[in-house]
Amino acid sequence: MSPKDVSSSGRGTGWLTPGRIVVAVVVVLVIVFICVNTNEVTIRMLIPEVTMPLWFALLAMFLIGLGCGGYLFRRKGK
């Protein structure tokens, strides 16, 4: 049997891989967490203090983290 004849086990070969399912569950949990926290908060950013809804601050941090993660772990094409 040559190395080219190795068949895949079928695990993780489609669109719905275990890693994508875990990420989808985490995203849903983050969205629920953001929607539940709606109080006004005061956030100190280096010098100014900003008052905003907590959900907005959490959403902003989630999007920043998503962007950083996408940038750091993107696949480089050949």
mmCIF file of N, CA and C in Angstrom:
data_model
loop_
_atom_site.group_PDB
_atom_site.id
_atom_site.type_symbol
_atom_site.label_atom_id
_atom_site.label_comp_id
_atom_site.label_asym_id
_atom_site.label_seq_id
_atom_site.Cartn_x
_atom_site.Cartn_y
_atom_site.Cartn_z
ATOM 1 N N MET A 1 0.838 -1.168 0.000
ATOM 2 C CA MET A 1 0.000 0.000 0.000
ATOM 3 C C MET A 1 0.888 1.238 0.000
ATOM 4 N N SER A 2 0.719 2.096 -0.958
ATOM 5 C CA SER A 2 1.531 3.303 -1.045
ATOM 6 C C SER A 2 0.925 4.400 -0.171
ATOM 7 N N PRO A 3 1.704 5.424 0.179
ATOM 8 C CA PRO A 3 1.189 6.506 1.021
ATOM 9 C C PRO A 3 0.015 7.240 0.376
ATOM 10 N N LYS A 4 -0.099 7.211 -0.934
ATOM 11 C CA LYS A 4 -1.194 7.904 -1.605
ATOM 12 C C LYS A 4 -2.519 7.165 -1.453
ATOM 13 N N ASP A 5 -2.489 5.899 -1.099
ATOM 14 C CA ASP A 5 -3.698 5.099 -0.990
ATOM 15 C C ASP A 5 -4.340 5.153 0.393
ATOM 16 N N VAL A 6 -3.806 5.948 1.281
ATOM 17 C CA VAL A 6 -4.340 6.014 2.640
ATOM 18 C C VAL A 6 -5.694 6.703 2.599
ATOM 19 N N SER A 7 -6.709 6.034 3.112
ATOM 20 C CA SER A 7 -8.052 6.629 3.122
ATOM 21 C C SER A 7 -8.247 7.408 4.408
ATOM 22 N N SER A 8 -9.061 8.438 4.338
ATOM 23 C CA SER A 8 -9.324 9.232 5.531
ATOM 24 C C SER A 8 -10.407 8.560 6.351
ATOM 25 N N SER A 9 -10.396 8.843 7.629
ATOM 26 C CA SER A 9 -11.360 8.217 8.528
ATOM 27 C C SER A 9 -12.713 8.898 8.463
ATOM 28 N N GLY A 10 -12.798 10.057 7.788
ATOM 29 C CA GLY A 10 -14.058 10.783 7.703
ATOM 30 C C GLY A 10 -14.243 11.776 8.832
ATOM 31 N N ARG A 11 -13.390 11.762 9.827
ATOM 32 C CA ARG A 11 -13.510 12.678 10.953
ATOM 33 C C ARG A 11 -12.903 14.027 10.594
ATOM 34 N N GLY A 12 -13.712 15.073 10.645
ATOM 35 C CA GLY A 12 -13.210 16.414 10.401
ATOM 36 C C GLY A 12 -12.951 16.722 8.945
ATOM 37 N N THR A 13 -13.586 16.014 8.041
ATOM 38 C CA THR A 13 -13.313 16.262 6.629
ATOM 39 C C THR A 13 -14.333 17.189 5.991
ATOM 40 N N GLY A 14 -15.479 17.359 6.587
ATOM 41 C CA GLY A 14 -16.519 18.205 6.015
ATOM 42 C C GLY A 14 -16.486 19.611 6.581
ATOM 43 N N TRP A 15 -17.578 20.321 6.355
ATOM 44 C CA TRP A 15 -17.685 21.688 6.848
ATOM 45 C C TRP A 15 -17.845 21.704 8.361
ATOM 46 N N LEU A 16 -18.500 20.692 8.918
ATOM 47 C CA LEU A 16 -18.785 20.632 10.349
ATOM 48 C C LEU A 16 -17.720 19.802 11.066
ATOM 49 N N THR A 17 -16.607 20.426 11.389
ATOM 50 C CA THR A 17 -15.530 19.738 12.093
ATOM 51 C C THR A 17 -15.706 19.927 13.601
ATOM 52 N N PRO A 18 -15.091 19.097 14.413
ATOM 53 C CA PRO A 18 -15.203 19.265 15.868
ATOM 54 C C PRO A 18 -14.712 20.633 16.352
ATOM 55 N N GLY A 19 -13.660 21.134 15.746
ATOM 56 C CA GLY A 19 -13.146 22.446 16.131
ATOM 57 C C GLY A 19 -14.129 23.560 15.835
ATOM 58 N N ARG A 20 -14.797 23.487 14.693
ATOM 59 C CA ARG A 20 -15.783 24.507 14.338
ATOM 60 C C ARG A 20 -17.017 24.427 15.227
ATOM 61 N N ILE A 21 -17.374 23.234 15.642
ATOM 62 C CA ILE A 21 -18.515 23.083 16.553
ATOM 63 C C ILE A 21 -18.192 23.721 17.901
ATOM 64 N N VAL A 22 -16.983 23.496 18.402
ATOM 65 C CA VAL A 22 -16.565 24.086 19.676
ATOM 66 C C VAL A 22 -16.563 25.608 19.570
ATOM 67 N N VAL A 23 -16.030 26.142 18.488
ATOM 68 C CA VAL A 23 -15.996 27.590 18.298
ATOM 69 C C VAL A 23 -17.411 28.145 18.226
ATOM 70 N N ALA A 24 -18.312 27.468 17.532
ATOM 71 C CA ALA A 24 -19.699 27.923 17.428
ATOM 72 C C ALA A 24 -20.374 27.941 18.798
ATOM 73 N N VAL A 25 -20.124 26.924 19.615
ATOM 74 C CA VAL A 25 -20.702 26.878 20.965
ATOM 75 C C VAL A 25 -20.153 28.027 21.811
ATOM 76 N N VAL A 26 -18.857 28.285 21.720
ATOM 77 C CA VAL A 26 -18.252 29.387 22.481
ATOM 78 C C VAL A 26 -18.828 30.724 22.041
ATOM 79 N N VAL A 27 -18.999 30.917 20.740
ATOM 80 C CA VAL A 27 -19.567 32.171 20.231
ATOM 81 C C VAL A 27 -20.991 32.351 20.740
ATOM 82 N N VAL A 28 -21.792 31.301 20.739
ATOM 83 C CA VAL A 28 -23.165 31.397 21.252
ATOM 84 C C VAL A 28 -23.147 31.745 22.738
ATOM 85 N N LEU A 29 -22.265 31.118 23.514
ATOM 86 C CA LEU A 29 -22.169 31.435 24.940
ATOM 87 C C LEU A 29 -21.732 32.878 25.177
ATOM 88 N N VAL A 30 -20.815 33.377 24.368
ATOM 89 C CA VAL A 30 -20.369 34.769 24.485
ATOM 90 C C VAL A 30 -21.520 35.717 24.170
ATOM 91 N N ILE A 31 -22.285 35.415 23.128
ATOM 92 C CA ILE A 31 -23.418 36.275 22.764
ATOM 93 C C ILE A 31 -24.462 36.290 23.881
ATOM 94 N N VAL A 32 -24.745 35.139 24.466
ATOM 95 C CA VAL A 32 -25.700 35.082 25.582
ATOM 96 C C VAL A 32 -25.154 35.882 26.766
ATOM 97 N N PHE A 33 -23.883 35.733 27.083
ATOM 98 C CA PHE A 33 -23.260 36.470 28.190
ATOM 99 C C PHE A 33 -23.345 37.973 27.956
ATOM 100 N N ILE A 34 -23.103 38.405 26.723
ATOM 101 C CA ILE A 34 -23.165 39.825 26.392
ATOM 102 C C ILE A 34 -24.590 40.342 26.537
ATOM 103 N N CYS A 35 -25.570 39.581 26.065
ATOM 104 C CA CYS A 35 -26.970 40.018 26.125
ATOM 105 C C CYS A 35 -27.501 40.094 27.550
ATOM 106 N N VAL A 36 -26.976 39.287 28.448
ATOM 107 C CA VAL A 36 -27.453 39.279 29.832
ATOM 108 C C VAL A 36 -26.900 40.468 30.622
ATOM 109 N N ASN A 37 -25.717 40.927 30.292
ATOM 110 C CA ASN A 37 -25.067 42.025 31.015
ATOM 111 C C ASN A 37 -25.364 43.346 30.325
ATOM 112 N N THR A 38 -26.404 44.046 30.824
ATOM 113 C CA THR A 38 -26.842 45.273 30.160
ATOM 114 C C THR A 38 -26.697 46.517 31.034
ATOM 115 N N ASN A 39 -26.114 46.406 32.217
ATOM 116 C CA ASN A 39 -25.971 47.554 33.116
ATOM 117 C C ASN A 39 -25.007 48.587 32.544
ATOM 118 N N GLU A 40 -25.158 49.826 33.012
ATOM 119 C CA GLU A 40 -24.208 50.879 32.663
ATOM 120 C C GLU A 40 -22.967 50.721 33.529
ATOM 121 N N VAL A 41 -21.795 50.870 32.940
ATOM 122 C CA VAL A 41 -20.539 50.774 33.678
ATOM 123 C C VAL A 41 -19.637 51.942 33.305
ATOM 124 N N THR A 42 -18.733 52.262 34.207
ATOM 125 C CA THR A 42 -17.724 53.281 33.935
ATOM 126 C C THR A 42 -16.408 52.557 33.716
ATOM 127 N N ILE A 43 -15.804 52.804 32.575
ATOM 128 C CA ILE A 43 -14.548 52.144 32.213
ATOM 129 C C ILE A 43 -13.463 53.211 32.111
ATOM 130 N N ARG A 44 -12.345 52.945 32.741
ATOM 131 C CA ARG A 44 -11.224 53.883 32.665
ATOM 132 C C ARG A 44 -10.277 53.428 31.568
ATOM 133 N N MET A 45 -10.124 54.269 30.558
ATOM 134 C CA MET A 45 -9.195 54.004 29.452
ATOM 135 C C MET A 45 -8.024 54.972 29.591
ATOM 136 N N LEU A 46 -6.887 54.464 29.981
ATOM 137 C CA LEU A 46 -5.674 55.248 30.222
ATOM 138 C C LEU A 46 -5.965 56.557 30.957
ATOM 139 N N ILE A 47 -6.519 57.554 30.291
ATOM 140 C CA ILE A 47 -6.781 58.830 30.961
ATOM 141 C C ILE A 47 -8.287 59.076 31.143
ATOM 142 N N PRO A 48 -9.113 59.017 30.088
ATOM 143 C CA PRO A 48 -10.532 59.353 30.297
ATOM 144 C C PRO A 48 -11.319 58.204 30.921
ATOM 145 N N GLU A 49 -12.421 58.570 31.565
ATOM 146 C CA GLU A 49 -13.375 57.587 32.051
ATOM 147 C C GLU A 49 -14.599 57.655 31.149
ATOM 148 N N VAL A 50 -15.037 56.506 30.689
ATOM 149 C CA VAL A 50 -16.149 56.432 29.744
ATOM 150 C C VAL A 50 -17.274 55.634 30.390
ATOM 151 N N THR A 51 -18.497 56.164 30.305
ATOM 152 C CA THR A 51 -19.663 55.431 30.786
ATOM 153 C C THR A 51 -20.405 54.885 29.581
ATOM 154 N N MET A 52 -20.644 53.576 29.594
ATOM 155 C CA MET A 52 -21.315 52.921 28.471
ATOM 156 C C MET A 52 -21.988 51.662 28.977
ATOM 157 N N PRO A 53 -22.908 51.111 28.192
ATOM 158 C CA PRO A 53 -23.501 49.830 28.584
ATOM 159 C C PRO A 53 -22.440 48.728 28.570
ATOM 160 N N LEU A 54 -22.538 47.832 29.541
ATOM 161 C CA LEU A 54 -21.563 46.755 29.638
ATOM 162 C C LEU A 54 -21.579 45.862 28.408
ATOM 163 N N TRP A 55 -22.760 45.644 27.817
ATOM 164 C CA TRP A 55 -22.843 44.790 26.633
ATOM 165 C C TRP A 55 -22.019 45.368 25.492
ATOM 166 N N PHE A 56 -21.977 46.692 25.375
ATOM 167 C CA PHE A 56 -21.201 47.318 24.304
ATOM 168 C C PHE A 56 -19.707 47.111 24.512
ATOM 169 N N ALA A 57 -19.258 47.255 25.764
ATOM 170 C CA ALA A 57 -17.836 47.037 26.064
ATOM 171 C C ALA A 57 -17.450 45.580 25.833
ATOM 172 N N LEU A 58 -18.322 44.648 26.245
ATOM 173 C CA LEU A 58 -18.038 43.225 26.033
ATOM 174 C C LEU A 58 -18.025 42.874 24.552
ATOM 175 N N LEU A 59 -18.965 43.433 23.805
ATOM 176 C CA LEU A 59 -19.013 43.186 22.359
ATOM 177 C C LEU A 59 -17.769 43.739 21.675
ATOM 178 N N ALA A 60 -17.341 44.926 22.073
ATOM 179 C CA ALA A 60 -16.135 45.519 21.489
ATOM 180 C C ALA A 60 -14.908 44.645 21.763
ATOM 181 N N MET A 61 -14.775 44.153 22.996
ATOM 182 C CA MET A 61 -13.639 43.298 23.341
ATOM 183 C C MET A 61 -13.701 41.972 22.596
ATOM 184 N N PHE A 62 -14.907 41.431 22.416
ATOM 185 C CA PHE A 62 -15.065 40.186 21.664
ATOM 186 C C PHE A 62 -14.635 40.382 20.211
ATOM 187 N N LEU A 63 -15.063 41.479 19.602
ATOM 188 C CA LEU A 63 -14.707 41.734 18.202
ATOM 189 C C LEU A 63 -13.215 41.998 18.039
ATOM 190 N N ILE A 64 -12.623 42.708 18.994
ATOM 191 C CA ILE A 64 -11.174 42.937 18.949
ATOM 192 C C ILE A 64 -10.429 41.612 19.083
ATOM 193 N N GLY A 65 -10.864 40.761 19.999
ATOM 194 C CA GLY A 65 -10.245 39.445 20.164
ATOM 195 C C GLY A 65 -10.416 38.570 18.943
ATOM 196 N N LEU A 66 -11.598 38.637 18.331
ATOM 197 C CA LEU A 66 -11.860 37.879 17.113
ATOM 198 C C LEU A 66 -10.935 38.337 15.983
ATOM 199 N N GLY A 67 -10.769 39.642 15.861
ATOM 200 C CA GLY A 67 -9.874 40.175 14.833
ATOM 201 C C GLY A 67 -8.422 39.799 15.069
ATOM 202 N N CYS A 68 -7.968 39.892 16.324
ATOM 203 C CA CYS A 68 -6.590 39.524 16.648
ATOM 204 C C CYS A 68 -6.357 38.036 16.415
ATOM 205 N N GLY A 69 -7.300 37.211 16.840
ATOM 206 C CA GLY A 69 -7.164 35.771 16.625
ATOM 207 C C GLY A 69 -7.157 35.408 15.156
ATOM 208 N N GLY A 70 -8.018 36.059 14.385
ATOM 209 C CA GLY A 70 -8.050 35.811 12.947
ATOM 210 C C GLY A 70 -6.755 36.227 12.266
ATOM 211 N N TYR A 71 -6.181 37.322 12.731
ATOM 212 C CA TYR A 71 -4.931 37.799 12.145
ATOM 213 C C TYR A 71 -3.758 36.880 12.511
ATOM 214 N N LEU A 72 -3.700 36.477 13.773
ATOM 215 C CA LEU A 72 -2.578 35.658 14.225
ATOM 216 C C LEU A 72 -2.619 34.228 13.688
ATOM 217 N N PHE A 73 -3.817 33.663 13.525
ATOM 218 C CA PHE A 73 -3.926 32.259 13.155
ATOM 219 C C PHE A 73 -4.443 32.041 11.745
ATOM 220 N N ARG A 74 -4.365 33.061 10.902
ATOM 221 C CA ARG A 74 -4.837 32.890 9.536
ATOM 222 C C ARG A 74 -3.884 31.954 8.784
ATOM 223 N N ARG A 75 -4.440 31.268 7.826
ATOM 224 C CA ARG A 75 -3.639 30.349 7.018
ATOM 225 C C ARG A 75 -3.009 31.136 5.885
ATOM 226 N N LYS A 76 -1.767 30.889 5.672
ATOM 227 C CA LYS A 76 -1.058 31.597 4.599
ATOM 228 C C LYS A 76 -1.082 30.729 3.348
ATOM 229 N N GLY A 77 -1.554 31.297 2.257
ATOM 230 C CA GLY A 77 -1.590 30.588 0.994
ATOM 231 C C GLY A 77 -0.226 30.521 0.348
ATOM 232 N N LYS A 78 -0.031 29.541 -0.507
ATOM 233 C CA LYS A 78 1.271 29.397 -1.180
ATOM 234 C C LYS A 78 1.299 30.122 -2.490
#
